[in-house]
PDB file of C-alpha atoms and ligand atoms in Angstrom:
ATOM      1  CA  MET K   4       7.282 -19.429   0.749  1.00 96.00           C
ATOM      2  CA  THR K   5       3.737 -18.795  -0.428  1.00 98.00           C
ATOM      3  CA  THR K   6       2.460 -15.364  -1.466  1.00 98.00           C
ATOM      4  CA  THR K   7      -0.886 -13.592  -1.158  1.00 98.00           C
ATOM      5  CA  LEU K   8      -1.703 -10.476  -3.142  1.00 98.00           C
ATOM      6  CA  VAL K   9      -4.144  -8.150  -1.384  1.00 99.00           C
ATOM      7  CA  ILE K  10      -5.849  -5.685  -3.726  1.00 98.00           C
ATOM      8  CA  CYS K  11      -7.815  -2.912  -2.048  1.00 98.00           C
ATOM      9  CA  CYS K  12     -10.559  -1.757  -4.361  1.00 98.00           C
ATOM     10  CA  LYS K  13     -13.186   0.933  -4.217  1.00 98.00           C
ATOM     11  CA  ASN K  14     -15.057   1.438  -7.478  1.00 98.00           C
ATOM     12  CA  GLU K  15     -12.298   0.314  -9.828  1.00 98.00           C
ATOM     13  CA  ALA K  16     -14.437  -1.738 -12.254  1.00 98.00           C
ATOM     14  CA  PRO K  17     -12.738  -0.556 -15.467  1.00 98.00           C
ATOM     15  CA  SER K  18      -9.266  -1.681 -14.379  1.00 98.00           C
ATOM     16  CA  LEU K  19      -9.818  -4.461 -11.811  1.00 98.00           C
ATOM     17  CA  ALA K  20     -10.031  -7.543 -14.068  1.00 98.00           C
ATOM     18  CA  ALA K  21      -6.817  -6.662 -15.907  1.00 98.00           C
ATOM     19  CA  VAL K  22      -5.005  -5.978 -12.622  1.00 98.00           C
ATOM     20  CA  ILE K  23      -6.061  -9.399 -11.252  1.00 98.00           C
ATOM     21  CA  ASN K  24      -5.233 -11.307 -14.420  1.00 98.00           C
ATOM     22  CA  LYS K  25      -1.816  -9.711 -14.861  1.00 98.00           C
ATOM     23  CA  ALA K  26      -0.922 -10.525 -11.241  1.00 98.00           C
ATOM     24  CA  LYS K  27      -2.045 -14.175 -11.278  1.00 98.00           C
ATOM     25  CA  PRO K  28       1.237 -15.625 -12.605  1.00 98.00           C
ATOM     26  CA  TYR K  29       3.219 -14.004  -9.789  1.00 98.00           C
ATOM     27  CA  VAL K  30       1.335 -15.066  -6.624  1.00 98.00           C
ATOM     28  CA  HIS K  31      -0.334 -18.095  -5.032  1.00 98.00           C
ATOM     29  CA  GLU K  32      -3.462 -16.365  -3.745  1.00 98.00           C
ATOM     30  CA  ILE K  33      -5.305 -13.138  -4.576  1.00 98.00           C
ATOM     31  CA  ILE K  34      -7.716 -11.408  -2.220  1.00 98.00           C
ATOM     32  CA  VAL K  35      -9.753  -8.361  -3.140  1.00 98.00           C
ATOM     33  CA  ILE K  36     -10.838  -6.194  -0.219  1.00 98.00           C
ATOM     34  CA  ASP K  37     -13.762  -4.238  -1.540  1.00 98.00           C
ATOM     35  CA  GLY K  38     -14.766  -0.862  -0.142  1.00 98.00           C
ATOM     36  CA  HIS K  39     -18.518  -1.187  -0.749  1.00 98.00           C
ATOM     37  CA  SER K  40     -18.113  -0.516  -4.457  1.00 98.00           C
ATOM     38  CA  THR K  41     -21.245   0.406  -6.353  1.00 98.00           C
ATOM     39  CA  ASP K  42     -19.852  -0.129  -9.855  1.00 97.00           C
ATOM     40  CA  GLY K  43     -19.782  -3.928 -10.025  1.00 98.00           C
ATOM     41  CA  SER K  44     -16.163  -4.333  -8.851  1.00 98.00           C
ATOM     42  CA  ARG K  45     -17.164  -7.159  -6.481  1.00 98.00           C
ATOM     43  CA  THR K  46     -18.768  -9.204  -9.263  1.00 98.00           C
ATOM     44  CA  ILE K  47     -15.755  -8.628 -11.499  1.00 98.00           C
ATOM     45  CA  ALA K  48     -13.448  -9.929  -8.754  1.00 98.00           C
ATOM     46  CA  LYS K  49     -15.628 -12.995  -8.101  1.00 98.00           C
ATOM     47  CA  ASN K  50     -15.802 -13.767 -11.827  1.00 98.00           C
ATOM     48  CA  ALA K  51     -12.013 -13.555 -11.969  1.00 98.00           C
ATOM     49  CA  GLY K  52     -11.943 -16.407  -9.437  1.00 98.00           C
ATOM     50  CA  VAL K  53     -10.357 -14.615  -6.483  1.00 98.00           C
ATOM     51  CA  LYS K  54     -11.495 -14.301  -2.870  1.00 98.00           C
ATOM     52  CA  VAL K  55     -13.499 -11.174  -2.078  1.00 98.00           C
ATOM     53  CA  PHE K  56     -14.151  -9.594   1.320  1.00 98.00           C
ATOM     54  CA  GLU K  57     -16.015  -6.415   2.172  1.00 98.00           C
ATOM     55  CA  ASP K  58     -14.203  -3.861   4.348  1.00 98.00           C
ATOM     56  CA  ASN K  59     -15.865  -2.171   7.322  1.00 98.00           C
ATOM     57  CA  GLY K  60     -16.429   1.085   5.444  1.00 97.00           C
ATOM     58  CA  LYS K  61     -13.852   3.031   7.444  1.00 97.00           C
ATOM     59  CA  GLY K  62     -11.264   3.464   4.694  1.00 97.00           C
ATOM     60  CA  LYS K  63      -8.233   2.016   2.954  1.00 98.00           C
ATOM     61  CA  GLY K  64      -6.319   1.518   6.198  1.00 98.00           C
ATOM     62  CA  ALA K  65      -9.110  -0.628   7.581  1.00 98.00           C
ATOM     63  CA  ALA K  66      -9.139  -2.556   4.288  1.00 98.00           C
ATOM     64  CA  ILE K  67      -5.397  -3.271   4.583  1.00 98.00           C
ATOM     65  CA  GLN K  68      -5.888  -4.500   8.156  1.00 98.00           C
ATOM     66  CA  LEU K  69      -8.618  -6.896   6.965  1.00 98.00           C
ATOM     67  CA  GLY K  70      -6.358  -8.066   4.132  1.00 98.00           C
ATOM     68  CA  ILE K  71      -3.663  -8.991   6.667  1.00 98.00           C
ATOM     69  CA  GLN K  72      -6.227 -11.005   8.654  1.00 98.00           C
ATOM     70  CA  LYS K  73      -7.477 -12.884   5.610  1.00 98.00           C
ATOM     71  CA  ALA K  74      -4.187 -13.576   3.789  1.00 98.00           C
ATOM     72  CA  SER K  75      -2.770 -17.074   4.123  1.00 98.00           C
ATOM     73  CA  GLY K  76       0.551 -16.661   2.290  1.00 98.00           C
ATOM     74  CA  ASP K  77       3.889 -16.317   4.069  1.00 98.00           C
ATOM     75  CA  ILE K  78       4.384 -13.024   2.222  1.00 98.00           C
ATOM     76  CA  ILE K  79       1.620 -10.466   1.666  1.00 99.00           C
ATOM     77  CA  ILE K  80       1.873  -8.073  -1.270  1.00 99.00           C
ATOM     78  CA  PHE K  81      -0.354  -5.004  -1.506  1.00 98.00           C
ATOM     79  CA  MET K  82      -1.221  -3.419  -4.836  1.00 98.00           C
ATOM     80  CA  ASP K  83      -3.753  -0.852  -6.103  1.00 98.00           C
ATOM     81  CA  ALA K  84      -6.701  -1.908  -8.260  1.00 98.00           C
ATOM     82  CA  ASP K  85      -6.296   1.094 -10.563  1.00 97.00           C
ATOM     83  CA  GLY K  86      -3.573  -0.233 -12.860  1.00 97.00           C
ATOM     84  CA  SER K  87      -0.836   2.052 -11.581  1.00 97.00           C
ATOM     85  CA  HIS K  88       1.448  -0.747 -10.383  1.00 98.00           C
ATOM     86  CA  LYS K  89       3.397  -3.216 -12.483  1.00 98.00           C
ATOM     87  CA  ALA K  90       2.648  -6.833 -11.547  1.00 98.00           C
ATOM     88  CA  SER K  91       5.960  -7.954 -13.051  1.00 98.00           C
ATOM     89  CA  ASP K  92       7.698  -6.019 -10.231  1.00 98.00           C
ATOM     90  CA  ILE K  93       6.205  -8.391  -7.612  1.00 98.00           C
ATOM     91  CA  PRO K  94       9.223 -10.770  -7.649  1.00 98.00           C
ATOM     92  CA  LYS K  95      11.528  -7.803  -6.935  1.00 98.00           C
ATOM     93  CA  LEU K  96       9.405  -7.059  -3.852  1.00 98.00           C
ATOM     94  CA  THR K  97       9.309 -10.597  -2.507  1.00 98.00           C
ATOM     95  CA  LYS K  98      12.935 -11.585  -3.194  1.00 98.00           C
ATOM     96  CA  PRO K  99      14.525  -9.790  -0.195  1.00 98.00           C
ATOM     97  CA  ILE K 100      11.943 -11.466   2.097  1.00 98.00           C
ATOM     98  CA  HIS K 101      12.648 -14.883   0.572  1.00 98.00           C
ATOM     99  CA  LYS K 102      16.355 -14.304   1.196  1.00 98.00           C
ATOM    100  CA  ASN K 103      15.668 -13.212   4.770  1.00 97.00           C
ATOM    101  CA  LYS K 104      17.123  -9.784   4.020  1.00 97.00           C
ATOM    102  CA  ALA K 105      13.914  -7.843   4.721  1.00 98.00           C
ATOM    103  CA  ASP K 106      10.559  -8.017   6.504  1.00 98.00           C
ATOM    104  CA  LEU K 107       9.048  -5.115   4.556  1.00 98.00           C
ATOM    105  CA  VAL K 108       9.945  -4.159   0.990  1.00 98.00           C
ATOM    106  CA  ILE K 109       8.536  -0.926  -0.421  1.00 98.00           C
ATOM    107  CA  ALA K 110       8.219  -0.245  -4.144  1.00 98.00           C
ATOM    108  CA  SER K 111       9.859   3.149  -4.229  1.00 98.00           C
ATOM    109  CA  ARG K 112       8.652   5.897  -6.510  1.00 97.00           C
ATOM    110  CA  GLY K 113      11.651   7.915  -5.358  1.00 96.00           C
ATOM    111  CA  ILE K 114      13.838   5.431  -7.233  1.00 97.00           C
ATOM    112  CA  GLY K 115      11.400   4.244  -9.918  1.00 97.00           C
ATOM    113  CA  GLY K 116       9.541   7.469 -10.753  1.00 96.00           C
ATOM    114  CA  SER K 117       5.852   8.298 -10.796  1.00 96.00           C
ATOM    115  CA  ASN K 118       3.241   9.745 -13.118  1.00 94.00           C
ATOM    116  CA  GLU K 119       0.998  10.487 -10.130  1.00 92.00           C
ATOM    117  CA  LEU K 120       3.216  12.902  -8.206  1.00 93.00           C
ATOM    118  CA  HIS K 121       3.998  15.523 -10.841  1.00 92.00           C
ATOM    119  CA  GLY K 122       2.054  17.762 -13.168  1.00 90.00           C
ATOM    120  CA  ASP K 123      -0.597  19.656 -11.228  1.00 91.00           C
ATOM    121  CA  PHE K 124      -0.914  21.497  -7.946  1.00 91.00           C
ATOM    122  CA  GLU K 125      -2.423  18.659  -5.899  1.00 90.00           C
ATOM    123  CA  LYS K 126       0.095  16.115  -7.178  1.00 92.00           C
ATOM    124  CA  THR K 127       2.959  18.474  -6.331  1.00 93.00           C
ATOM    125  CA  LEU K 128       1.471  18.934  -2.867  1.00 93.00           C
ATOM    126  CA  ARG K 129       1.396  15.156  -2.432  1.00 94.00           C
ATOM    127  CA  LEU K 130       5.022  14.929  -3.577  1.00 96.00           C
ATOM    128  CA  ILE K 131       6.167  17.590  -1.112  1.00 96.00           C
ATOM    129  CA  GLY K 132       4.074  16.269   1.790  1.00 96.00           C
ATOM    130  CA  SER K 133       5.245  12.730   1.183  1.00 97.00           C
ATOM    131  CA  ALA K 134       8.913  13.821   0.969  1.00 97.00           C
ATOM    132  CA  ILE K 135       8.673  15.760   4.239  1.00 98.00           C
ATOM    133  CA  ILE K 136       7.004  12.866   6.074  1.00 98.00           C
ATOM    134  CA  THR K 137       9.606  10.440   4.714  1.00 98.00           C
ATOM    135  CA  GLN K 138      12.485  12.637   5.890  1.00 98.00           C
ATOM    136  CA  ILE K 139      10.964  13.059   9.375  1.00 98.00           C
ATOM    137  CA  ILE K 140      10.648   9.269   9.637  1.00 98.00           C
ATOM    138  CA  ASN K 141      14.267   8.867   8.445  1.00 98.00           C
ATOM    139  CA  TRP K 142      15.470  11.383  11.007  1.00 97.00           C
ATOM    140  CA  ARG K 143      13.553   9.729  13.841  1.00 97.00           C
ATOM    141  CA  TYR K 144      14.530   6.146  13.021  1.00 96.00           C
ATOM    142  CA  HIS K 145      17.988   6.736  11.459  1.00 96.00           C
ATOM    143  CA  ALA K 146      16.733   5.248   8.199  1.00 97.00           C
ATOM    144  CA  HIS K 147      17.258   6.035   4.506  1.00 97.00           C
ATOM    145  CA  ILE K 148      13.796   5.411   3.084  1.00 98.00           C
ATOM    146  CA  THR K 149      12.921   7.160  -0.192  1.00 98.00           C
ATOM    147  CA  ASP K 150       9.158   6.453  -0.235  1.00 98.00           C
ATOM    148  CA  SER K 151       7.184   6.067   2.984  1.00 98.00           C
ATOM    149  CA  GLN K 152       3.797   6.234   1.287  1.00 98.00           C
ATOM    150  CA  ASN K 153       3.624   3.829  -1.627  1.00 98.00           C
ATOM    151  CA  GLY K 154       0.899   1.233  -1.193  1.00 98.00           C
ATOM    152  CA  PHE K 155       2.723  -1.194  -3.499  1.00 98.00           C
ATOM    153  CA  ARG K 156       4.824  -3.220  -1.050  1.00 98.00           C
ATOM    154  CA  ALA K 157       5.449  -6.673   0.387  1.00 98.00           C
ATOM    155  CA  ILE K 158       5.577  -7.720   4.016  1.00 98.00           C
ATOM    156  CA  ARG K 159       6.307 -10.939   5.871  1.00 98.00           C
ATOM    157  CA  ARG K 160       2.906 -12.103   7.139  1.00 98.00           C
ATOM    158  CA  SER K 161       4.123 -13.053  10.616  1.00 98.00           C
ATOM    159  CA  VAL K 162       5.499  -9.510  11.044  1.00 98.00           C
ATOM    160  CA  ALA K 163       2.353  -7.892   9.619  1.00 98.00           C
ATOM    161  CA  LYS K 164       0.203  -9.854  12.066  1.00 98.00           C
ATOM    162  CA  SER K 165       2.301  -8.766  15.016  1.00 97.00           C
ATOM    163  CA  LEU K 166       1.870  -5.042  14.282  1.00 97.00           C
ATOM    164  CA  ASN K 167      -0.650  -2.892  16.088  1.00 97.00           C
ATOM    165  CA  LEU K 168      -2.044  -1.060  13.059  1.00 98.00           C
ATOM    166  CA  GLN K 169      -4.673   1.525  13.955  1.00 97.00           C
ATOM    167  CA  ALA K 170      -4.982   3.798  10.902  1.00 97.00           C
ATOM    168  CA  ASN K 171      -8.241   3.496   8.990  1.00 97.00           C
ATOM    169  CA  SER K 172      -7.090   6.107   6.492  1.00 96.00           C
ATOM    170  CA  PHE K 173      -4.378   6.244   3.849  1.00 97.00           C
ATOM    171  CA  ALA K 174      -1.917   6.935   6.706  1.00 98.00           C
ATOM    172  CA  ILE K 175      -1.734   3.134   7.078  1.00 98.00           C
ATOM    173  CA  GLU K 176       1.374   2.990   4.845  1.00 98.00           C
ATOM    174  CA  GLN K 177       3.487   5.319   6.991  1.00 98.00           C
ATOM    175  CA  GLU K 178       2.155   3.685  10.166  1.00 98.00           C
ATOM    176  CA  MET K 179       3.190   0.214   8.955  1.00 98.00           C
ATOM    177  CA  LEU K 180       6.662   1.521   8.094  1.00 98.00           C
ATOM    178  CA  MET K 181       7.165   3.338  11.417  1.00 98.00           C
ATOM    179  CA  GLN K 182       6.033   0.365  13.508  1.00 98.00           C
ATOM    180  CA  ILE K 183       8.472  -1.865  11.652  1.00 97.00           C
ATOM    181  CA  LEU K 184      11.377   0.581  11.990  1.00 97.00           C
ATOM    182  CA  LYS K 185      10.565   0.990  15.683  1.00 96.00           C
ATOM    183  CA  ARG K 186      11.173  -2.693  16.345  1.00 93.00           C
ATOM    184  CA  ASN K 187      14.344  -2.768  14.229  1.00 89.00           C
ATOM    185  CA  ALA K 188      12.835  -5.132  11.697  1.00 91.00           C
ATOM    186  CA  LYS K 189      14.449  -5.070   8.279  1.00 95.00           C
ATOM    187  CA  VAL K 190      13.102  -2.668   5.656  1.00 98.00           C
ATOM    188  CA  SER K 191      14.306  -2.421   2.089  1.00 98.00           C
ATOM    189  CA  GLU K 192      13.154  -0.728  -1.105  1.00 98.00           C
ATOM    190  CA  THR K 193      13.217  -1.502  -4.768  1.00 98.00           C
ATOM    191  CA  GLY K 194      12.615   0.967  -7.598  1.00 98.00           C
ATOM    192  CA  SER K 195       9.208   0.609  -9.235  1.00 98.00           C
ATOM    193  CA  HIS K 196       7.497   3.013 -11.593  1.00 98.00           C
ATOM    194  CA  GLU K 197       4.011   4.203 -10.647  1.00 97.00           C
ATOM    195  CA  PHE K 198       1.856   4.796 -13.707  1.00 97.00           C
ATOM    196  CA  ALA K 199      -1.083   7.179 -13.764  1.00 94.00           C
ATOM    197  CA  ARG K 200      -4.258   5.341 -12.707  1.00 94.00           C
ATOM    198  CA  LYS K 201      -6.012   4.003 -15.801  1.00 88.00           C
ATOM    199  CA  TYR K 202      -9.472   5.486 -15.026  1.00 95.00           C
ATOM    200  CA  GLY K 203     -11.126   7.847 -12.572  1.00 93.00           C
ATOM    201  CA  ASN K 204      -9.536   9.845  -9.787  1.00 92.00           C
ATOM    202  CA  SER K 205      -7.464   9.123  -6.701  1.00 93.00           C
ATOM    203  CA  LYS K 206      -9.510   8.538  -3.550  1.00 94.00           C
ATOM    204  CA  ILE K 207      -7.027  10.696  -1.653  1.00 92.00           C
ATOM    205  CA  ASN K 208      -8.487  14.132  -1.054  1.00 90.00           C
ATOM    206  CA  LEU K 209      -5.560  16.009   0.475  1.00 89.00           C
ATOM    207  CA  PRO K 210      -7.386  19.208   1.477  1.00 89.00           C
ATOM    208  CA  ARG K 211      -9.759  16.978   3.497  1.00 90.00           C
ATOM    209  CA  MET K 212      -7.307  14.341   4.694  1.00 92.00           C
ATOM    210  CA  TRP K 213      -3.931  16.022   5.317  1.00 94.00           C
ATOM    211  CA  TYR K 214      -4.390  16.225   9.084  1.00 96.00           C
ATOM    212  CA  LYS K 215      -4.838  12.446   9.337  1.00 96.00           C
ATOM    213  CA  TYR K 216      -1.275  11.955   8.057  1.00 96.00           C
ATOM    214  CA  LEU K 217       0.005  14.524  10.553  1.00 96.00           C
ATOM    215  CA  ILE K 218      -1.791  13.055  13.581  1.00 97.00           C
ATOM    216  CA  ASN K 219      -0.709   9.554  12.611  1.00 97.00           C
ATOM    217  CA  LEU K 220       2.897  10.741  12.169  1.00 97.00           C
ATOM    218  CA  ILE K 221       2.970  12.346  15.601  1.00 96.00           C
ATOM    219  CA  GLN K 222       1.362   9.290  17.226  1.00 95.00           C
ATOM    220  CA  ASN K 223       3.870   6.862  15.697  1.00 94.00           C
ATOM    221  CA  LEU K 224       7.088   8.848  15.989  1.00 92.00           C
TER     222      LEU K 224
HETATM  223  N1  GDP H 323     -11.316  -1.537   0.172  1.00 61.32           N
HETATM  224  C1  GDP H 323     -11.048  -0.247   0.011  1.00 61.32           C
HETATM  225  N2  GDP H 323     -10.190   0.171  -0.952  1.00 61.32           N
HETATM  226  C2  GDP H 323      -9.963   1.496  -1.082  1.00 61.32           C
HETATM  227  C3  GDP H 323     -10.562   2.473  -0.248  1.00 61.32           C
HETATM  228  N3  GDP H 323     -10.120   3.707  -0.635  1.00 61.32           N
HETATM  229  C4  GDP H 323      -9.277   3.486  -1.683  1.00 61.32           C
HETATM  230  N4  GDP H 323      -9.191   2.169  -1.953  1.00 61.32           N
HETATM  231  C5  GDP H 323      -8.379   1.512  -2.980  1.00 61.32           C
HETATM  232  O1  GDP H 323      -7.027   1.658  -2.582  1.00 61.32           O
HETATM  233  C6  GDP H 323      -6.192   1.801  -3.732  1.00 61.32           C
HETATM  234  C7  GDP H 323      -5.397   3.105  -3.566  1.00 61.32           C
HETATM  235  O2  GDP H 323      -6.254   4.217  -3.712  1.00 61.32           O
HETATM  236  P1  GDP H 323      -5.951   5.373  -4.772  1.00 61.32           P
HETATM  237  O3  GDP H 323      -7.144   6.239  -4.849  1.00 61.32           O
HETATM  238  O4  GDP H 323      -5.461   4.774  -6.039  1.00 61.32           O
HETATM  239  O5  GDP H 323      -4.768   6.144  -4.020  1.00 61.32           O
HETATM  240  P2  GDP H 323      -3.427   6.720  -4.662  1.00 61.32           P
HETATM  241  O6  GDP H 323      -2.838   5.631  -5.508  1.00 61.32           O
HETATM  242  O7  GDP H 323      -2.567   7.050  -3.492  1.00 61.32           O
HETATM  243  O8  GDP H 323      -3.834   7.920  -5.447  1.00 61.32           O
HETATM  244  C8  GDP H 323      -7.117   1.798  -4.947  1.00 61.32           C
HETATM  245  O9  GDP H 323      -7.124   0.532  -5.528  1.00 61.32           O
HETATM  246  C9  GDP H 323      -8.479   2.162  -4.349  1.00 61.32           C
HETATM  247  O10 GDP H 323      -9.560   1.641  -5.086  1.00 61.32           O
HETATM  248  C10 GDP H 323     -11.467   2.009   0.770  1.00 61.32           C
HETATM  249  O11 GDP H 323     -12.043   2.770   1.547  1.00 61.32           O
HETATM  250  N5  GDP H 323     -11.661   0.654   0.851  1.00 61.32           N
HETATM  251 MG1   MG H 324      -3.611   4.451  -6.954  1.00 61.32          MG
END
């Protein structure tokens, strides 16, 4: 089975080249979906020899949807451009799909730990919000997921293409999970540590965005 890594990137110039180069040994194709970066990220990606597409400006969810359209591999892996995910964990994500044991494999911070969910008020809020959403999804779909939100994950392309993803926001991760659970497709998790992003700040602004997660949760339950 062939693999495509989709890296969503919005102004991640300081970390992007290293993220691409570290991932190259693990996948057949790399696609960067750029969110109209103004810091030279696009040029960095092109110079690194990977395919680059511009998203429609609506957000990370829209970028993920474009990545699914453009990927040609049998398995699509999603990873941040900020250096918080470990490329050497990619084989752990793709293995259950290779073995036909899963259609979606999430890199779980519940099992692997995170430097981005502890330490200040907003991070703690993200941890609590994410845990509550995950438990509501588990209750609704009789599942035992430990991380509904991590963007580091792998999905069988045929399944990804058959979903009806609507979220333009960061709620795309929970929406993808719920749509897969709804159709009884196979979901599994593997522990993966999330490191603090190497530069800059998260693009998630919870005080401004929290309601998008809630509306999306209600719509997909
Ligand atoms: N193409 C695209 N990428 C985005 C957008 N918003 C965020 N990203 C990228 O998506 C990834 C996840 O965002 P990040 O801010 O790290 O979220 P966090 O890891 O949940 O704190 C990063 O690589 C961002 O650069 C967007 O609107 N378009
Ligand atoms: Mg990140």
